[in-house]
Coordinates of C-alpha atoms and ligand atoms in Angstrom, one line a residue:
X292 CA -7.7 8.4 29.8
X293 CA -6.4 6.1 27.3
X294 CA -7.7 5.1 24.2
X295 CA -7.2 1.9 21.7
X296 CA -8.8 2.2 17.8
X297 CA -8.3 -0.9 15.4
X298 CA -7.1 -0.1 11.9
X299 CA -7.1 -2.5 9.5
X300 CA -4.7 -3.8 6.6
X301 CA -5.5 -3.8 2.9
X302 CA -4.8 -5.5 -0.6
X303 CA -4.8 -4.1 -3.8
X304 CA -7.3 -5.8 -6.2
X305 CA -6.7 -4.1 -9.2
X306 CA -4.8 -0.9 -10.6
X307 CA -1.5 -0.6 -8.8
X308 CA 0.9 2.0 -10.2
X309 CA -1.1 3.5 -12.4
X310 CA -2.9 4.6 -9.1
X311 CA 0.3 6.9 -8.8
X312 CA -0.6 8.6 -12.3
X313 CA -3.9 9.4 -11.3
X314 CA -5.9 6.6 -12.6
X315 CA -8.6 4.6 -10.4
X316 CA -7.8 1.4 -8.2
X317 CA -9.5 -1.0 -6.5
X318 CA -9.2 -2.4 -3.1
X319 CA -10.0 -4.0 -0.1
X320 CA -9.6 -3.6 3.7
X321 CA -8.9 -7.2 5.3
X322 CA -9.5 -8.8 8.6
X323 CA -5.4 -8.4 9.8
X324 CA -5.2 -5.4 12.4
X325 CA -2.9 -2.9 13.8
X326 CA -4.0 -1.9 17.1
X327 CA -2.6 1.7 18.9
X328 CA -3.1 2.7 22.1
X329 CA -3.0 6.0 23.4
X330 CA -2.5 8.3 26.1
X331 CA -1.0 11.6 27.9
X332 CA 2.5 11.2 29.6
X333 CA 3.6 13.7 32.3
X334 CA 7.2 13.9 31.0
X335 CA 8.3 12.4 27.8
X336 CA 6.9 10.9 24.4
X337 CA 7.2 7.4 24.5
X338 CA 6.8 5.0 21.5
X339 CA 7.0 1.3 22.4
X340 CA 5.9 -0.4 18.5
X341 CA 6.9 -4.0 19.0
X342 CA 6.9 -5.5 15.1
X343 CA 6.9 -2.0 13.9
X344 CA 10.8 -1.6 12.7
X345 CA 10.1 1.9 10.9
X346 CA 8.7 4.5 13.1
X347 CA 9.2 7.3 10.9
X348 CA 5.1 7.2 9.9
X349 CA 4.1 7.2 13.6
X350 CA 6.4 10.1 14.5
X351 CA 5.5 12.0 11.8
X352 CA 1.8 11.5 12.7
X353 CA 3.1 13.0 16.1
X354 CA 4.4 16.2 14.9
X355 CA 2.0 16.9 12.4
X356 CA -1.3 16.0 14.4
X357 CA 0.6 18.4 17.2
X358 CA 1.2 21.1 14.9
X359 CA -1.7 21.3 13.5
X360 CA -3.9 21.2 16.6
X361 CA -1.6 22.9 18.9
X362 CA -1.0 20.0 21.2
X363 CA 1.8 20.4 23.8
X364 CA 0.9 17.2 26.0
X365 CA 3.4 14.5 25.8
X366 CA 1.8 11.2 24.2
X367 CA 2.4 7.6 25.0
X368 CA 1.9 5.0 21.9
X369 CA 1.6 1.4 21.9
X370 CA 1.1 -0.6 19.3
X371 CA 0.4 -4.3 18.5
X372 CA 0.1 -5.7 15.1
X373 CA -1.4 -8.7 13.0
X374 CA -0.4 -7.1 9.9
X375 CA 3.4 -9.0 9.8
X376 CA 5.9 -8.1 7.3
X377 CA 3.8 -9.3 4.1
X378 CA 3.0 -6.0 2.6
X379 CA -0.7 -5.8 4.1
X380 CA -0.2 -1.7 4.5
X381 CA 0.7 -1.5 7.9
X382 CA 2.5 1.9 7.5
X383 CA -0.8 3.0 6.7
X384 CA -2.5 1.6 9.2
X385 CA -0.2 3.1 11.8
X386 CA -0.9 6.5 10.5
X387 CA -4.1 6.2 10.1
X388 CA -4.9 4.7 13.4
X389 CA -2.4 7.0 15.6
X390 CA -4.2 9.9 13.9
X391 CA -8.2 8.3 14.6
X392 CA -6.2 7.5 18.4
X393 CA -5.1 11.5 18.8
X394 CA -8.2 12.8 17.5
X395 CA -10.2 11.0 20.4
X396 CA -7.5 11.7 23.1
X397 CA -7.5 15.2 22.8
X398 CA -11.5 15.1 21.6
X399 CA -10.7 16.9 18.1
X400 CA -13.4 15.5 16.1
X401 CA -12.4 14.8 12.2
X402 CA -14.4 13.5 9.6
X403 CA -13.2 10.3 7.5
X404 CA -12.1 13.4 4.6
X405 CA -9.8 15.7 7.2
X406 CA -8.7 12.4 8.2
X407 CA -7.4 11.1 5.1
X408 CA -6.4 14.7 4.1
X409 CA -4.0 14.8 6.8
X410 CA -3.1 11.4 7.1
X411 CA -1.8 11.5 3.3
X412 CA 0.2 14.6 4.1
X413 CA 1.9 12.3 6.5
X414 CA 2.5 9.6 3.9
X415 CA 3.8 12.5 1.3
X416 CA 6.3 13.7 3.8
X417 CA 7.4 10.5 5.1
X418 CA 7.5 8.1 1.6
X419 CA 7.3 11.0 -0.7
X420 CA 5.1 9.2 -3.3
X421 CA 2.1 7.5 -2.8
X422 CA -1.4 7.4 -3.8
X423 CA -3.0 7.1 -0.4
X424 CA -4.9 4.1 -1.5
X425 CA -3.8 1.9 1.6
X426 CA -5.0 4.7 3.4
X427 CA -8.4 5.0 2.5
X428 CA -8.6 1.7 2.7
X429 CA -7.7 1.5 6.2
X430 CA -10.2 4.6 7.2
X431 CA -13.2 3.7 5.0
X432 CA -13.1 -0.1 4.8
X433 CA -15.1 -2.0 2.4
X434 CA -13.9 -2.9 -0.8
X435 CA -13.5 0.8 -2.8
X436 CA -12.6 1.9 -5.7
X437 CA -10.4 4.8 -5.4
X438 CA -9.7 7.6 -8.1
X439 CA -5.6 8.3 -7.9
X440 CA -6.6 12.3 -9.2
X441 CA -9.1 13.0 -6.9
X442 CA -8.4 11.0 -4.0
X443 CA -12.3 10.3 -4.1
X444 CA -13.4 7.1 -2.5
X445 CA -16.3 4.9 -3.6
X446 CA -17.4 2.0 -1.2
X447 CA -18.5 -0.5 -3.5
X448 CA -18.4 -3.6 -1.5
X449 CA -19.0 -4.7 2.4
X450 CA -19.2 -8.5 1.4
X451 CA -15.9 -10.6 1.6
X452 CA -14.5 -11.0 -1.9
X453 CA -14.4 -15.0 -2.6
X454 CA -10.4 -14.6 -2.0
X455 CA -7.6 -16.2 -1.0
X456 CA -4.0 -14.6 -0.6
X457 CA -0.6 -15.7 -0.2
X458 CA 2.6 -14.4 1.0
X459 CA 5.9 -15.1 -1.7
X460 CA 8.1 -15.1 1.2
X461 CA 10.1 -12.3 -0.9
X462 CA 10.0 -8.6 0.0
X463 CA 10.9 -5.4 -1.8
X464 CA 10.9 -2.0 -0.5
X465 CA 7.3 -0.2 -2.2
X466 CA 10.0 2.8 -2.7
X467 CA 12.1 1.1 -4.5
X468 CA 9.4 -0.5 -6.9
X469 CA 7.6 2.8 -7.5
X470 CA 11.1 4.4 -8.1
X471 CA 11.2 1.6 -10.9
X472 CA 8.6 1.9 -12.7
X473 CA 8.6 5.7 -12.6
X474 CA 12.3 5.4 -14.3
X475 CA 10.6 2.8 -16.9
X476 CA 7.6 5.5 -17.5
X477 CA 10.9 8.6 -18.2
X478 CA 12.2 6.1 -20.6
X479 CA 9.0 5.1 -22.7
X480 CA 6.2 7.2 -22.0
X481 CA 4.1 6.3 -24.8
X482 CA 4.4 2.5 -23.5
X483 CA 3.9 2.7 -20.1
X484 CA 1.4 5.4 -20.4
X485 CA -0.9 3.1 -22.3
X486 CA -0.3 0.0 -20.1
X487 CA -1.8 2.6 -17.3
X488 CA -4.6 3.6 -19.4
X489 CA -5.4 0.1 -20.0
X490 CA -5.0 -0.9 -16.6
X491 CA -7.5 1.9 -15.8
X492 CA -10.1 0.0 -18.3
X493 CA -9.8 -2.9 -16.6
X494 CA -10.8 -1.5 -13.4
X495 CA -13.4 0.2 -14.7
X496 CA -14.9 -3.2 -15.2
X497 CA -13.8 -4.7 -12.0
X498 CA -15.8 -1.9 -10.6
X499 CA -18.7 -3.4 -12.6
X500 CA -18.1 -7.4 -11.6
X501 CA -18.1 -6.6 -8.0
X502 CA -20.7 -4.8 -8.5
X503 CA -23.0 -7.9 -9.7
X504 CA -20.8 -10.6 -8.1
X505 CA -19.4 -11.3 -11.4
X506 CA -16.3 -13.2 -10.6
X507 CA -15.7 -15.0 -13.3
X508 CA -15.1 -11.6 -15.0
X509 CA -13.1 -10.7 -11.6
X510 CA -11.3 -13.1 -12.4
X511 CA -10.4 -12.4 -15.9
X512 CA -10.0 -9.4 -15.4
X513 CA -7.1 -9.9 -12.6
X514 CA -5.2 -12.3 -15.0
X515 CA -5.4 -9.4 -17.7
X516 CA -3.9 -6.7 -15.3
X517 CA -1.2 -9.8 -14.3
X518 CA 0.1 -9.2 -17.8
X519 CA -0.1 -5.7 -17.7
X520 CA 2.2 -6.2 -14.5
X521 CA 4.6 -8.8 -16.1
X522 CA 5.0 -6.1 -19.0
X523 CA 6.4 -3.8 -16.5
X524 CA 8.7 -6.5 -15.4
X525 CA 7.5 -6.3 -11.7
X526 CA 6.4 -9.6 -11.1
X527 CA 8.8 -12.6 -9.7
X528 CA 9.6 -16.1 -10.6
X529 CA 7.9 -17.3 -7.1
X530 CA 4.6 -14.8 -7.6
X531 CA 4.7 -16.2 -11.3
X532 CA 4.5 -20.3 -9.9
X533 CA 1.7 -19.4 -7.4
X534 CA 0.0 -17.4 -9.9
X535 CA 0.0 -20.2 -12.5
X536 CA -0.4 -23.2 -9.7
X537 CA -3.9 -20.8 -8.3
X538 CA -5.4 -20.7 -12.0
X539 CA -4.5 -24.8 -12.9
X540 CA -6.1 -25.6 -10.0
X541 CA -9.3 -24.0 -11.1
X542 CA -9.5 -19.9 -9.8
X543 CA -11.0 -17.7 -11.4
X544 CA -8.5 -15.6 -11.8
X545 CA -5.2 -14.7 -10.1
X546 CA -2.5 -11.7 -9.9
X547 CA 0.2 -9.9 -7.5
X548 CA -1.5 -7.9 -5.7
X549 CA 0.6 -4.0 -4.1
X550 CA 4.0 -2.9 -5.5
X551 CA 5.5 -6.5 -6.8
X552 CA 9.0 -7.6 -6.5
X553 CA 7.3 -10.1 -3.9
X554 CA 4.7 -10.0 -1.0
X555 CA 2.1 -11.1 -1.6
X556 CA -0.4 -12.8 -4.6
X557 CA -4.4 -13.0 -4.9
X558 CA -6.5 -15.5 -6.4
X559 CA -10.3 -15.2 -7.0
X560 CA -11.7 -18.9 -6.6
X561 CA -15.5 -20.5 -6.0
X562 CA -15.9 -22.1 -2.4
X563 CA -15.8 -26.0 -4.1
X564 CA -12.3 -24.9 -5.2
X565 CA -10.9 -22.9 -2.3
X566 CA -9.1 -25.9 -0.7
X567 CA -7.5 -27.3 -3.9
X568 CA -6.3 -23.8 -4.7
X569 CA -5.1 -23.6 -1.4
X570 CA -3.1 -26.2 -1.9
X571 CA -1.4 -25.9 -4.8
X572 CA -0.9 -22.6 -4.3
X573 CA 1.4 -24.1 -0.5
X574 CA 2.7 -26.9 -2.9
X575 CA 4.8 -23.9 -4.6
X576 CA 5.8 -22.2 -2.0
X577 CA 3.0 -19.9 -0.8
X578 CA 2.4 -19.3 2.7
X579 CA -1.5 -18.8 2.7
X580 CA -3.1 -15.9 5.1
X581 CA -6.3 -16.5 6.8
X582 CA -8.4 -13.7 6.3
X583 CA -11.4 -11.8 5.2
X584 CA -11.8 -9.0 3.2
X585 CA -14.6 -5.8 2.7
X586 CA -14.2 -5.0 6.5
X587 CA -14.8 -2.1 8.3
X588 CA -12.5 0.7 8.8
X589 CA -10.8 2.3 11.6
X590 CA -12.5 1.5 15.0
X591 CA -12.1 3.5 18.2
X592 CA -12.5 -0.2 20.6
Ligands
LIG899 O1 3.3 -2.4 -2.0 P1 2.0 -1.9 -1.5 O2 1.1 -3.0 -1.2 O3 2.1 -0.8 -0.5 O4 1.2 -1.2 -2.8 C1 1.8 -0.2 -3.5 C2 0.9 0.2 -4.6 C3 1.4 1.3 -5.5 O5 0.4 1.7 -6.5 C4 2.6 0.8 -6.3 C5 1.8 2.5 -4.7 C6 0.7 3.4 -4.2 O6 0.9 4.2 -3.3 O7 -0.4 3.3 -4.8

């Protein structure tokens, strides 16, 4: 028997690294997917992840899911992904949809909770520190607001976000980011701790907008955490022109959007704008991703 789930790739709307300190996010599951395919082999694990260059995530979903569930069955994985090298959480979405993929194959049925409870365990041994955000994202769907203490997950969205997003064609390692701004927080608490706590304020009213469709206030709201984020210094040059070239054009709102350094940008614009955002946003630089956010989670096809 062989089986094949979808799980999908995500962006962070508002509230990254303060996530990691146990304050709320908010964040969205997008139309890019990574597909895995599973079933038994007779003599050896085989793991064929074309795109995939780091399969640390998948094997440790191996071992663990094995372990935990006293598999003994060799296991051959495929995988094929849409997710690219733009930061859209494709570790995540190998974990998570390996794990939903094992669960079926050897008919172990988890919930959404045990799911994420052991797919962050993954995550923790393989990356060491994360908030699990991508991962909910990629099991829930939606748009949710995530609490970094609790782990608790609020869906409060299944409409597409009136987004756009573009890729800085710059990449940093999420590691190495996280490692810098948790040196920046040894060296002045007090400030960083109250950029978080403001950050956290801000997506406490995010919550609110996307609750009423507000995106105007989305919208401000994203260019306030933008300056949060150039406090801490993580935002580029690049991300900085197609931030600025998304809001002259006429967005709502625009910011970086994961663990800066690069990847990618978001901007929150009306449909009369989208195209001259668009543009401008490509005039700088930006290579612009089709896609669609709010969608559904991890899919068993
Ligand atoms: O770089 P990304 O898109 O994986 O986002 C990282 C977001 C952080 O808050 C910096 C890390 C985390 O695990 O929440």
């Amino acid at each position: 028997m062989s089986i094949t789930v979808s799980a999908p790739g995500k962006l962070m709307i508002l509230g990254e690294h303060a996530v990691l300190y146990g304050y709320p996010c908010i964040a969205t599951a997008l139309s890019k997917y990574l597909f895995v395919e599973a079933i038994t082999d007779i003599s050896k694990d085989v793991l064929f992840t074309p795109g995939i260059s780091n399969q640390s995530f998948l094997r440790s979903a191996l071992t663990i899911f094995r372990q935990n569930y006293g598999i003994k069955k060799y296991i051959n994985i495929k995988t094929r992904s849409e997710l690219g090298n733009y930061g859209l959480g494709s570790s995540a979405a190998t974990i998570v949809g390996a794990l939903k993929a094992l669960s079926r194959l050897f008919n172990i049925p988890l919930s959404d909770k045990e799911l994420f409870d052991l797919a962050y365990e993954i995550a923790i041994t393989v990356q060491k520190k994360a908030s699990g955000f991508d991962l909910a994202c990629a099991i829930y769907g939606g748009t949710i607001y995530f609490d970094g203490r609790t782990k608790k997950v609020e869906k409060i969205s299944t409409l597409s976000l009136p987004m756009i997003a573009a890729f800085s064609g710059q990449k940093r390692n999420t590691v190495d980011m996280v490692g810098y701004v948790e040196q920046l927080k040894q060296e002045k608490p007090h400030f960083i701790e109250e950029i978080f706590r403001s950050i956290a304020l801000l997506v406490e009213e995010g919550k609110k907008a996307i609750l009423n469709c507000n995106w105007k206030t989305l919208g401000n709201l994203l260019n306030k955490n933008q300056e949060f984020l150039v406090k801490l210094k993580i935002s580029t040059q690049k991300l900085d022109q197609m931030i600025d070239a998304a809001r002259k054009a006429g967005s709502f709102g625009a910011k970086l959007s994961g663990a800066g350094g690069g990847d990618c940008m978001i901007a929150l614009v009306s449909l009369e704008k989208k195209s001259q955002v668009i543009q401008a946003v490509k005039k700088v630089g930006g290579e612009v991703l089709d896609l669609i956010t709010s969608v559904e989670g991890v899919s068993v096809l």
